[in-house]
Coordinates of C-alpha atoms in Angstrom, one line a residue:
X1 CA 0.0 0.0 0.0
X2 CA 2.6 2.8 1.0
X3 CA 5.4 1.9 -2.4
X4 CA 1.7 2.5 -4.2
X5 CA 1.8 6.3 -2.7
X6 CA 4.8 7.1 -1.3
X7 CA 7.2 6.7 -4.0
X8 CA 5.2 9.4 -6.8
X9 CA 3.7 11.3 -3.7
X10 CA 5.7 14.2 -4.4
X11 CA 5.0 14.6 -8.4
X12 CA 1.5 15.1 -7.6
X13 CA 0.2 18.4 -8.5
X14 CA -1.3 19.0 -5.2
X15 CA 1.6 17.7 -3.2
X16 CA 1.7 19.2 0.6
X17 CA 5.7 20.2 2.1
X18 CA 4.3 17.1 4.3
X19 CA 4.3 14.8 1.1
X20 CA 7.1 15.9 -0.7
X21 CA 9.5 15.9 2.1
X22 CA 8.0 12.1 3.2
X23 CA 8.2 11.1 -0.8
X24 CA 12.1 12.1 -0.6
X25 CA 12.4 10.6 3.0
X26 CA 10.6 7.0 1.5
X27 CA 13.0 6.6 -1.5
X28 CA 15.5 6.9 0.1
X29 CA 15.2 4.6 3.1
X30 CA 15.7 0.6 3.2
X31 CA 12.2 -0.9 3.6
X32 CA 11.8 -4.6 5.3
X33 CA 8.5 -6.2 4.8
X34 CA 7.4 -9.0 7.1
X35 CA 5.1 -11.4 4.9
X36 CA 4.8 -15.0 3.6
X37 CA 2.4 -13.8 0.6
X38 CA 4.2 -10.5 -0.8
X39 CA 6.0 -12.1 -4.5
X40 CA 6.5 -8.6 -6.0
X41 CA 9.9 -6.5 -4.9
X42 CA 10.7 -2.9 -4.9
X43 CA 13.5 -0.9 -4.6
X44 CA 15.3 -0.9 -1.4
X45 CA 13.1 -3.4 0.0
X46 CA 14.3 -6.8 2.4
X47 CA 11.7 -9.2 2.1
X48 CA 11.4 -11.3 5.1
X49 CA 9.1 -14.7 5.0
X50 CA 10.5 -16.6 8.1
X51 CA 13.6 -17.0 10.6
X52 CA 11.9 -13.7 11.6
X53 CA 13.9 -13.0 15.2
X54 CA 17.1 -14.0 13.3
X55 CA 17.0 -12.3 10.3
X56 CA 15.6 -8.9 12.4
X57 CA 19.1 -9.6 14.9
X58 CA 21.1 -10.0 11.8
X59 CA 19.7 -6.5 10.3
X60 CA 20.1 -4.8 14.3
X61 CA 23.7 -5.9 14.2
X62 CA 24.2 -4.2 11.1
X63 CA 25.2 -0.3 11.1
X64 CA 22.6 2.4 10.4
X65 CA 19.4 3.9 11.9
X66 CA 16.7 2.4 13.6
X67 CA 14.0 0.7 12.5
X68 CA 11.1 2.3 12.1
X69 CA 7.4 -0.1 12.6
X70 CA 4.4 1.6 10.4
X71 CA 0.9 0.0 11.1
X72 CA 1.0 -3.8 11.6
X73 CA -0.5 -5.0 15.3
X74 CA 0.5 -8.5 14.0
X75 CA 4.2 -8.0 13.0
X76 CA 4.3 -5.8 16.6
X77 CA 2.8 -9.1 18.8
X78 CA 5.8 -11.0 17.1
X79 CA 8.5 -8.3 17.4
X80 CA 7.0 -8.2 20.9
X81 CA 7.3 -11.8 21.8
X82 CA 10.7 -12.0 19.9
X83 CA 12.0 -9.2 22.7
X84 CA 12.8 -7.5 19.1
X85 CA 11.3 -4.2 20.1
X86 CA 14.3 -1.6 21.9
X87 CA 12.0 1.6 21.8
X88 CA 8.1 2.8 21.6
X89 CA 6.8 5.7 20.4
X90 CA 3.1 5.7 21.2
X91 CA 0.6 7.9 19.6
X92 CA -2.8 8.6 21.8
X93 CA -5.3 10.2 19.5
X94 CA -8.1 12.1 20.2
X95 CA -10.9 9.5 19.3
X96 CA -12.5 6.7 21.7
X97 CA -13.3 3.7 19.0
X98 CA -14.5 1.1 21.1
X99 CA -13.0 -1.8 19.2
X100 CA -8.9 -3.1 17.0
X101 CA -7.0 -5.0 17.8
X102 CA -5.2 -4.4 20.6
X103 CA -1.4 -3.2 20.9
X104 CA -0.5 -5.7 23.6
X105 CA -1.9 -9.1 23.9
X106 CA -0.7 -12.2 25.3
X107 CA 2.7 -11.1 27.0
X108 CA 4.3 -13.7 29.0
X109 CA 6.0 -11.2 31.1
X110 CA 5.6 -7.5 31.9
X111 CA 7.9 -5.2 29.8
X112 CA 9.5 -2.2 32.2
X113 CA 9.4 0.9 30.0
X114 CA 11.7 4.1 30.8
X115 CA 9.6 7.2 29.5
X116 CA 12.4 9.7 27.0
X117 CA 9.9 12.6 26.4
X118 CA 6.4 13.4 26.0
X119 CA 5.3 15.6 23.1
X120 CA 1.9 17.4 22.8
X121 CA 1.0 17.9 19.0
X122 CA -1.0 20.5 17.0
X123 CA -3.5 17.7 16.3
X124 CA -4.2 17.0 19.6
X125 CA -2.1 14.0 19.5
X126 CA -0.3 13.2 22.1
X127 CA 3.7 11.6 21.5
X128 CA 5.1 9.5 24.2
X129 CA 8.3 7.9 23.5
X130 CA 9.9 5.3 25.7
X131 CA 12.4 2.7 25.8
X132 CA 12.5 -0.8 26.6
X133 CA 14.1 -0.6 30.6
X134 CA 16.5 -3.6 30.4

């Protein structure tokens, strides 16, 4: 869905600074998908079907940035249970829905978090950012 948008975001006539800087910032970045049906490949783009812990070590151990976790509750659970995950940034919106699926679900043992910093946005979105107290 994003390498649909993303990568032409910024030719767009009505592109906002918003798109056009995050168009730029997409092209350029490695991208590592987590799925056992994906077949077609993109630039930049680690496909990952299985060995997921290991291969997601393997990639840590490497040098660089972080990694960055858009949208997938599924792929966090396993990231989760894999102790894969070093930092959270959590978004609170605005809006009570009543139903998802849920962030965390089925830990085995409590994760100790050390909050970094807490950002209040223009949307009413509130930033937290912590990381994983080991």
């Amino acid at each position: 869905m994003m390498e649909g948008y993303w990568p032409n975001a910024a030719d767009q006539p009505n592109a906002s600074k918003h798109d056009i800087e995050h168009s730029r910032w997409y092209k350029e970045v490695s991208k590592i998908v987590l799925s056992r049906t994906l077949q077609k490949q993109a630039d930049r783009l680690i496909l990952i079907r299985y060995d997921i812990a290991e291969k997601i070590n393997s990639i840590k151990q490497q040098s660089g940035k972080n990694i960055l976790i858009f949208g997938s509750p599924t792929v966090v659970h396993e990231l989760i249970k894999e102790n894969l995950i070093d930092e959270y940034w959590l978004f609170v919106n605005p809006v009570i829905l009543g139903g998802g699926i849920p962030l965390f679900t089925n830990l085995e043992q409590e994760i100790k978090l050390k909050r970094l910093s807490t950002k209040e946005l223009s949307s009413g979105v509130t930033a937290l950012n912590y990381v994983v107290d080991k």
